[in-house]
CSV table of C-alpha atoms in Angstrom, one decimal:
chain,number,residue,atom,x,y,z
H,1,UNK,CA,19.4,252.2,179.3
H,2,UNK,CA,16.2,250.5,180.8
H,3,UNK,CA,14.9,249.8,177.3
H,4,UNK,CA,18.1,248.0,176.5
H,5,UNK,CA,17.9,245.8,179.7
H,6,UNK,CA,14.4,245.0,179.1
H,7,UNK,CA,15.3,244.0,175.4
H,8,UNK,CA,18.0,241.7,176.7
H,9,UNK,CA,15.6,240.2,179.1
H,10,UNK,CA,13.0,239.5,176.4
H,11,UNK,CA,15.8,238.0,174.1
H,12,UNK,CA,17.1,235.9,177.1
H,13,UNK,CA,13.5,234.8,177.9
H,14,UNK,CA,13.1,233.8,174.3
H,15,UNK,CA,16.2,231.7,174.0
H,16,UNK,CA,15.2,229.8,177.3
H,17,UNK,CA,11.6,229.1,175.6
H,18,UNK,CA,13.4,227.8,172.5
H,19,UNK,CA,15.9,225.7,174.4
H,20,UNK,CA,13.1,224.0,176.2
H,21,UNK,CA,11.4,223.2,172.8
H,22,UNK,CA,14.8,221.9,171.6
H,23,UNK,CA,15.3,219.8,174.9
H,24,UNK,CA,11.9,218.2,174.5
H,25,UNK,CA,12.3,217.6,170.8
H,26,UNK,CA,15.7,216.0,171.3
H,27,UNK,CA,14.5,213.6,174.1
H,28,UNK,CA,11.4,212.6,171.7
H,29,UNK,CA,14.1,212.2,169.0
H,30,UNK,CA,16.1,209.7,171.0
H,31,UNK,CA,12.9,207.7,171.4
H,32,UNK,CA,12.0,207.8,167.8
H,33,UNK,CA,15.5,206.7,166.9
H,34,UNK,CA,15.5,204.0,169.2
H,35,UNK,CA,12.0,202.7,168.0
H,36,UNK,CA,13.2,202.9,164.3
H,37,UNK,CA,16.2,200.8,165.1
H,38,UNK,CA,14.0,198.4,166.7
H,39,UNK,CA,11.7,198.6,163.9
H,40,UNK,CA,14.6,197.9,161.3
H,41,UNK,CA,15.7,195.0,163.2
H,42,UNK,CA,12.3,193.5,163.2
H,43,UNK,CA,12.1,193.9,159.4
H,44,UNK,CA,15.4,192.1,158.9
H,45,UNK,CA,14.4,189.3,161.2
H,46,UNK,CA,10.9,189.0,159.4
H,47,UNK,CA,12.8,188.9,156.2
H,48,UNK,CA,15.1,186.2,157.3
H,49,UNK,CA,11.9,184.2,158.7
H,50,UNK,CA,10.3,184.7,155.3
H,51,UNK,CA,13.1,182.8,153.8
H,52,UNK,CA,12.8,179.9,156.1
H,53,UNK,CA,9.1,179.3,156.2
H,54,UNK,CA,7.4,176.8,154.0
H,55,UNK,CA,5.0,178.2,151.3
H,56,UNK,CA,1.4,178.6,152.6
H,57,UNK,CA,-0.6,180.7,155.0
H,58,UNK,CA,2.7,181.4,157.1
H,59,UNK,CA,4.5,183.0,154.2
H,60,UNK,CA,1.5,185.3,153.8
H,61,UNK,CA,1.5,186.1,157.5
H,62,UNK,CA,5.1,186.9,157.4
H,63,UNK,CA,4.9,189.1,154.3
H,64,UNK,CA,1.8,191.1,156.0
H,65,UNK,CA,4.0,191.5,159.0
H,66,UNK,CA,7.0,192.8,157.1
H,67,UNK,CA,4.7,195.3,155.1
H,68,UNK,CA,3.6,196.5,158.6
H,69,UNK,CA,7.0,197.0,159.9
H,70,UNK,CA,8.2,198.7,156.8
H,71,UNK,CA,5.3,201.2,157.1
H,72,UNK,CA,6.3,201.8,160.6
H,73,UNK,CA,9.9,202.4,159.6
H,74,UNK,CA,8.7,205.0,157.0
H,75,UNK,CA,6.5,206.8,159.5
H,76,UNK,CA,9.3,206.7,162.1
H,77,UNK,CA,11.7,208.0,159.5
H,78,UNK,CA,9.3,211.0,158.6
H,79,UNK,CA,9.0,211.8,162.3
H,80,UNK,CA,12.8,211.5,162.8
H,81,UNK,CA,13.1,213.9,160.0
H,82,UNK,CA,10.5,216.4,161.2
H,83,UNK,CA,11.9,216.5,164.6
H,84,UNK,CA,15.5,217.0,163.4
H,85,UNK,CA,14.4,219.9,161.3
H,86,UNK,CA,12.6,221.5,164.1
H,87,UNK,CA,15.6,221.2,166.2
H,88,UNK,CA,17.9,222.6,163.6
H,89,UNK,CA,15.5,225.5,163.0
H,90,UNK,CA,15.2,226.4,166.6
H,91,UNK,CA,19.1,226.2,167.2
H,92,UNK,CA,19.3,228.7,164.5
H,93,UNK,CA,16.8,230.9,166.2
H,94,UNK,CA,18.9,230.7,169.5
H,95,UNK,CA,22.1,231.4,167.6
H,96,UNK,CA,20.7,234.5,166.0
H,97,UNK,CA,19.1,235.5,169.4
H,98,UNK,CA,22.6,235.3,171.2
H,99,UNK,CA,24.2,237.4,168.6
H,100,UNK,CA,21.7,240.1,169.5
H,101,UNK,CA,23.0,240.1,173.1
């Protein structure tokens, strides 16, 4: 009987630990998604600006800024995907652990 109780306590502790990771990643994911939205908006605004600037050095500056912003979108999208994957995996662990209780 003591072994079962000890096993259940271990499982509950694991669930809590996984849940802490999930909570942290969900908070980070919210920040990444907000940054991603801002970055996408910046790309749209820069593309609009590119249509309105006169040819010359300004055009190149805008193009460079667009490329930088697009690179940031790519990186943030990768980070978003990674965090979402981690959250999903750990949620599955928690689900399986709960079934063991």
